[in-house]
Amino acid sequence: MSGYQDKIKEVALRLLKDGSVDMVIGFRKGTLPMMNEPCFIRRPEDVHQLVWDSNCGINLANYLTDRKEKIAVVAKGCDSRNIVTHIIENKIKRENLHIIGVPCQGMVDKRRIISEFGDTLLDVADDGENLKIKIHGSEKSLKKTDVLQSNCAACIHRNPVLFDELAGELVPEQAGVDRYAEVNRVEAMSPQEKWQYFEDLLSPCIRCYACRNACPLCYCPTCFVDESRPQWVGKSQDPIDIRTFHFLRAYHCAGRCTDCGACERACPVGIKVRQFTSKLNKDAFEMFGWEAGMTLDERPPLDTYKPNDPNDFIK
Amino acid sequence: MKVFTIDKKEWALGIEKAKSAYQVLGPVKEKEWHCFKALGKDEQPDMTYTNTRLSPKFLVQPQTEPMFTYTLDESRPDHHILKEVQEDVCPKAVIGIRPCDAAAFLLVKRNFDAPQYQDPYWLKAYNSMTFVGLACNDPCPTCFCTSAGCGPFHEAGLDVLLVDSGDRFLAKSLTDKGIALLAAAGWNSLADDAGKIEAMKQAAESRIASRISTDRLKAKETTHIYDAPFWEDTAFSCINCGTCTYSCPTCWCFDIQDENRGNTGVRLRNWDSCMFPLFTMHGTGHNPRGAKMQRVRQRFMHKLKYYVDKYDNGIQCVGCGRCIRLCPVNIDIRKVCNQMNDYDPAACVCPA
Amino acid sequence: MNLMEHMGIEPGRLQFSWISSAESTKFVDVVKTVTASVKALGPNTTYNKQAVKVA
Ligand code: SF4
Ligand code: SF4
Ligand code: SF4
Ligand code: SF4
């Protein structure tokens, strides 16, 4: 971990000094345990702020949208796939980017730790393998692999797919993980159970749109939920309007979502919003053999036509 | 003002008694966190909770609130006439609210109960409530109430202050409303050790390590802070979700919408947030706060400068720490407040 | 469509067809089968916004 951090700083310093980039986008230490804040560094003397540990779950591709500067960006496996998607969708130019790839071993699910230890958590130290949890007067050690975000625990693309240099050795990809376990569980339900499951899932939603805004894919100038002429969806706490927002948000991410988990991580009330996108990810994989952001050389399945596209749903 | 003692063994009974005169609301755990709910028969508030995830402001200002109904059916004599929706104004007892959240209603009240205009919906709801606060013996690490004009044993905005003292509560009555509620619950034995509260208060206050400085905000030139160079850095990570404002007990902004079904409709008021681009979008398409940085700046300028200047009565924040805990990218009002308070344009050396 | 059904819309309620303006008989057939299958399912009780409740 600290090896990554040193390397990130070293690269950042070099790039800023030799003027090959205008800014470096990475993380700095936050003011709370398990929180790092996305930041930009423009001056070599600020490079020391950069950090890297298991609390860098925010997707930095989100901070690249439409930027015109020359930027070095720190990117985990999923971030790099969203960068690829951004490049394909013309949201950023490849030649303006210097990607510092970080082979990733998963991000910690801070919500799980907070729900276990309460809001009185004082500090969480991370040595790469273990987390040392400090609460009033006592300490506890947890194995990091036991408290990963659920998308990270089932991730099979930990290594960046696109990078200019790496912050560390590539890591072995996980094998034998079931990425769609949750989707399969819901698929097995009856329509009524499914309806109820999502009803319950979304019941705490306050429509803050953190899930949408944390996602690099959601860059529309005006989101359909915000449109008022015409107004597509009501703006109150009506459960049908809330559901409409959620499933349409997911549809807009179909064939583009990298399962980075930023949406789920951002939700203030802990809604598993990936329950929507995971289903589409599974469909994209099963119907088109597609995983988003793996290559710059292929158009996503939903903006291309192939004669063998599955179409038996059209009657 | 009197201090009563309530044996915890008699607590549940008192709550049940109070239910005959009040609708009783209290913190209950739902899914993973606590929220204020109306308590049914034999349902008890969980008085061991830390704080609710979202603020209890929704009790007075619901996220979606019907204001008027109307019909567009021209064969009806009352067509196109807005009819006020009658609120449920039965007496309500809010048990276990944290002192900061109750104090927050007073800050918001300056807006909804101004000399010139009074908001009837907000006031009717607020006035129907009796607030029974629960002092914080163990404040969270993110609480900074003591330097935000409030405190773990703060009394303003409460009708009764409860202090958890092991096997019993000490209940300090602060208003006539509070006295009435204590009487309805049958809690009438006077405490002989009321002095204890002061010592517990000091102990709790000393546990709050997190502080902000606000002393220089008022004297600062608005335009100086407005034009300060730190906003770009502060705002960079913000994703402009409404989490901070929706979870905040002192944010009050709303938006009004009409929803029709056929010929009838309801005029609703929904929470809105200065973090959303739509918030300031004009009909012309022009948006005076079109960029993210302007919106982030607005939130902090409003809470920490405009409000201070307008009411001359402190900042529009009670230090509950929710926005700090819930912000997905760790934008921390404590840091921003200190930055604003310390900012000196003369000392700023621009890199250019 | 898959996601709609995944979140609890009954199979058969949402259908897609491709009908050219020249295929009048197909149009009639599709309308008949869709109507029949939706009738068999009965009214949509889930994904259907109710009027705002006023206290
Ligand atoms: S929908 Fe969620 S998991 Fe998918 S790319 Fe967006 S933030 Fe990541
Ligand atoms: S982040 Fe959570 S609460 Fe906010 S809109 Fe998304 S699901 Fe709802
Ligand atoms: S400050 Fe944090 S919570 Fe508030 S809008 Fe920005 S990202 Fe969301
Ligand atoms: S700490 Fe944040 S959420 Fe709490 S009152 Fe202040 S601004 Fe609002």
Coordinates of C-alpha atoms in Angstrom, one line a residue, chain A residues 78-295:
Chain A
C78 CA -12.6 0.0 -12.5
D79 CA -11.6 3.7 -12.8
S80 CA -9.5 2.8 -15.8
R81 CA -12.5 1.1 -17.4
N82 CA -14.6 4.2 -16.9
I83 CA -11.8 6.2 -18.4
V84 CA -11.9 4.0 -21.5
T85 CA -15.7 4.5 -21.6
H86 CA -15.2 8.3 -21.3
I87 CA -12.7 8.3 -24.1
I88 CA -15.1 6.2 -26.3
E89 CA -17.9 8.6 -25.5
N90 CA -15.7 11.7 -26.2
K91 CA -15.9 13.0 -22.7
I92 CA -12.1 13.2 -22.5
K93 CA -9.2 12.9 -24.9
R94 CA -6.7 10.1 -24.5
E95 CA -3.8 12.3 -25.4
N96 CA -4.6 14.7 -22.6
L97 CA -4.4 11.9 -20.0
H98 CA -1.5 10.4 -18.2
I99 CA -3.0 7.4 -16.4
I100 CA -1.2 6.2 -13.3
G101 CA -2.6 2.7 -13.0
V102 CA -3.1 1.2 -9.6
P103 CA -3.4 -2.6 -9.4
C104 CA -6.1 -2.8 -6.8
Q105 CA -6.8 -5.3 -4.0
G106 CA -10.2 -4.0 -3.2
M107 CA -11.7 -1.1 -1.3
V108 CA -13.1 -1.4 2.2
D109 CA -16.8 -1.2 2.9
K110 CA -16.8 1.6 5.4
R111 CA -20.5 1.3 6.0
R112 CA -20.0 -2.2 7.3
I113 CA -17.3 -1.1 9.7
I114 CA -19.4 1.9 10.9
S115 CA -22.4 -0.3 11.4
E116 CA -20.3 -2.7 13.4
F117 CA -18.5 -0.1 15.5
G118 CA -20.9 2.7 15.6
D119 CA -20.4 6.4 14.9
T120 CA -17.8 6.6 17.7
L121 CA -15.1 5.2 15.5
L122 CA -11.9 7.1 16.1
D123 CA -9.5 5.8 13.6
V124 CA -8.9 3.0 11.1
A125 CA -5.4 2.2 10.1
D126 CA -4.8 0.1 7.0
D127 CA -1.6 -1.8 6.4
G128 CA -2.8 -3.4 3.2
E129 CA -3.7 -6.8 4.8
N130 CA -5.4 -5.8 8.0
L131 CA -7.4 -2.9 9.4
K132 CA -6.8 -1.7 12.9
I133 CA -9.9 -0.3 14.3
K134 CA -9.7 2.2 17.1
I135 CA -12.7 3.1 19.2
H136 CA -12.8 4.8 22.6
G137 CA -10.0 3.0 24.6
S138 CA -9.9 -0.2 22.6
E139 CA -8.5 -1.6 19.4
K140 CA -9.5 -4.4 17.1
S141 CA -7.9 -5.9 14.0
L142 CA -9.9 -7.1 11.0
K143 CA -8.7 -8.9 7.9
K144 CA -9.3 -6.6 5.0
T145 CA -10.6 -9.3 2.7
D146 CA -13.4 -9.8 5.1
V147 CA -14.7 -6.3 4.9
L148 CA -14.4 -5.4 1.2
Q149 CA -17.1 -3.6 -0.7
S150 CA -19.3 -6.3 -2.3
N151 CA -18.4 -5.3 -5.8
C152 CA -14.7 -5.5 -5.0
A153 CA -15.0 -8.9 -3.4
A154 CA -16.4 -10.2 -6.7
C155 CA -14.2 -8.1 -9.0
I156 CA -12.3 -9.8 -11.8
H157 CA -10.6 -6.7 -13.3
R158 CA -8.5 -5.4 -10.5
N159 CA -5.7 -4.4 -12.8
P160 CA -6.0 -1.3 -14.8
V161 CA -6.9 -2.0 -18.5
L162 CA -5.4 1.3 -19.8
F163 CA -2.4 3.1 -18.2
D164 CA 0.7 5.0 -19.0
E165 CA 2.6 3.7 -16.0
L166 CA 1.8 1.6 -13.0
A167 CA 2.1 2.4 -9.3
G168 CA 3.0 -1.3 -8.5
E169 CA 3.2 -4.8 -9.8
L170 CA 0.1 -6.2 -11.4
V171 CA -1.9 -8.3 -9.1
P172 CA -3.4 -11.7 -9.8
E173 CA -7.0 -11.5 -10.8
Q174 CA -9.6 -13.3 -8.7
A175 CA -11.0 -16.5 -10.1
G176 CA -14.0 -18.4 -9.1
V177 CA -16.0 -15.4 -7.8
D178 CA -19.7 -15.2 -8.5
R179 CA -20.3 -11.7 -9.8
Y180 CA -24.0 -12.2 -10.2
A181 CA -24.9 -14.0 -7.0
E182 CA -27.3 -11.2 -5.9
V183 CA -28.8 -10.9 -9.3
N184 CA -29.4 -14.6 -9.5
R185 CA -31.1 -14.5 -6.1
V186 CA -33.5 -11.9 -7.2
E187 CA -34.1 -13.5 -10.5
A188 CA -35.3 -16.6 -8.7
M189 CA -38.1 -14.7 -7.1
S190 CA -41.7 -14.4 -8.3
P191 CA -42.8 -11.1 -9.9
Q192 CA -44.6 -10.1 -6.6
E193 CA -41.6 -10.9 -4.5
K194 CA -39.4 -9.0 -6.9
W195 CA -41.6 -6.0 -6.7
Q196 CA -41.7 -6.2 -2.9
Y197 CA -37.9 -6.6 -2.8
F198 CA -37.3 -3.4 -4.7
E199 CA -40.0 -1.6 -2.8
D200 CA -38.2 -2.4 0.4
L201 CA -34.8 -1.7 -1.1
L202 CA -35.8 1.8 -2.1
S203 CA -38.0 2.7 0.8
P204 CA -35.3 4.8 2.6
C205 CA -34.3 6.8 -0.6
I206 CA -34.3 10.5 -0.1
R207 CA -33.6 11.4 -3.8
C208 CA -30.5 13.2 -3.0
Y209 CA -29.1 11.7 -6.3
A210 CA -25.7 11.0 -4.8
C211 CA -25.8 7.6 -6.6
R212 CA -26.3 9.3 -9.9
N213 CA -23.7 12.1 -9.3
A214 CA -21.0 9.8 -8.0
C215 CA -21.2 7.8 -11.3
P216 CA -18.9 8.9 -14.1
L217 CA -21.5 7.7 -16.6
C218 CA -24.0 10.2 -15.5
Y219 CA -22.8 13.4 -17.2
C220 CA -25.9 14.6 -19.1
P221 CA -26.2 18.4 -19.0
T222 CA -29.7 17.9 -17.6
C223 CA -30.8 14.6 -16.1
F224 CA -34.2 13.3 -17.2
V225 CA -35.3 13.6 -13.5
D226 CA -34.5 17.3 -13.6
E227 CA -36.2 18.1 -16.9
S228 CA -39.3 20.2 -16.5
R229 CA -40.4 20.7 -20.1
P230 CA -41.6 18.0 -20.4
Q231 CA -41.4 16.7 -16.9
W232 CA -40.8 12.9 -17.2
V233 CA -41.0 12.0 -13.6
G234 CA -42.5 13.6 -10.5
K235 CA -40.2 15.1 -7.9
S236 CA -41.9 14.1 -4.7
Q237 CA -41.3 11.2 -2.4
D238 CA -43.8 9.1 -4.3
P239 CA -42.5 5.6 -4.5
I240 CA -43.3 5.1 -8.1
D241 CA -41.4 8.2 -9.0
I242 CA -38.5 7.1 -7.0
R243 CA -38.5 3.7 -8.7
T244 CA -38.8 5.4 -12.1
F245 CA -35.7 7.4 -11.3
H246 CA -33.8 4.3 -10.3
F247 CA -34.6 2.0 -13.1
L248 CA -34.1 4.7 -15.7
R249 CA -30.8 5.7 -14.2
A250 CA -29.8 2.0 -14.5
Y251 CA -30.9 1.8 -18.1
H252 CA -28.8 4.8 -19.0
C253 CA -25.9 2.9 -17.6
A254 CA -26.6 -0.3 -19.6
G255 CA -23.5 -1.7 -21.3
R256 CA -21.5 1.1 -19.7
C257 CA -21.4 0.3 -16.0
T258 CA -18.1 -1.1 -14.7
D259 CA -19.5 -2.1 -11.4
C260 CA -17.1 0.2 -9.6
G261 CA -19.5 0.6 -6.7
A262 CA -19.1 4.4 -6.4
C263 CA -22.9 4.8 -6.6
E264 CA -23.5 2.4 -3.7
R265 CA -20.7 3.9 -1.7
A266 CA -22.1 7.4 -2.0
C267 CA -25.6 6.7 -0.9
P268 CA -26.2 8.3 2.5
V269 CA -28.8 5.8 3.5
G270 CA -27.0 2.7 2.3
I271 CA -29.2 1.5 -0.6
K272 CA -27.8 -1.2 -2.7
V273 CA -28.4 0.6 -5.9
R274 CA -26.1 -1.9 -7.8
Q275 CA -29.1 -4.3 -7.6
F276 CA -30.3 -2.5 -10.7
T277 CA -27.1 -2.1 -12.7
S278 CA -25.8 -5.6 -11.9
K279 CA -28.7 -7.1 -13.7
L280 CA -27.9 -5.1 -16.8
N281 CA -24.2 -6.0 -16.5
K282 CA -25.2 -9.6 -16.4
D283 CA -27.4 -9.2 -19.4
A284 CA -24.8 -7.4 -21.3
F285 CA -22.3 -10.1 -20.6
E286 CA -24.7 -13.0 -21.4
M287 CA -26.3 -11.5 -24.5
F288 CA -23.4 -9.6 -26.0
G289 CA -20.3 -11.1 -24.3
W290 CA -19.7 -7.5 -23.2
E291 CA -18.0 -6.0 -20.3
A292 CA -17.8 -2.2 -20.3
G293 CA -14.5 -0.3 -20.7
M294 CA -12.2 -3.2 -21.5
T295 CA -11.0 -1.9 -24.8

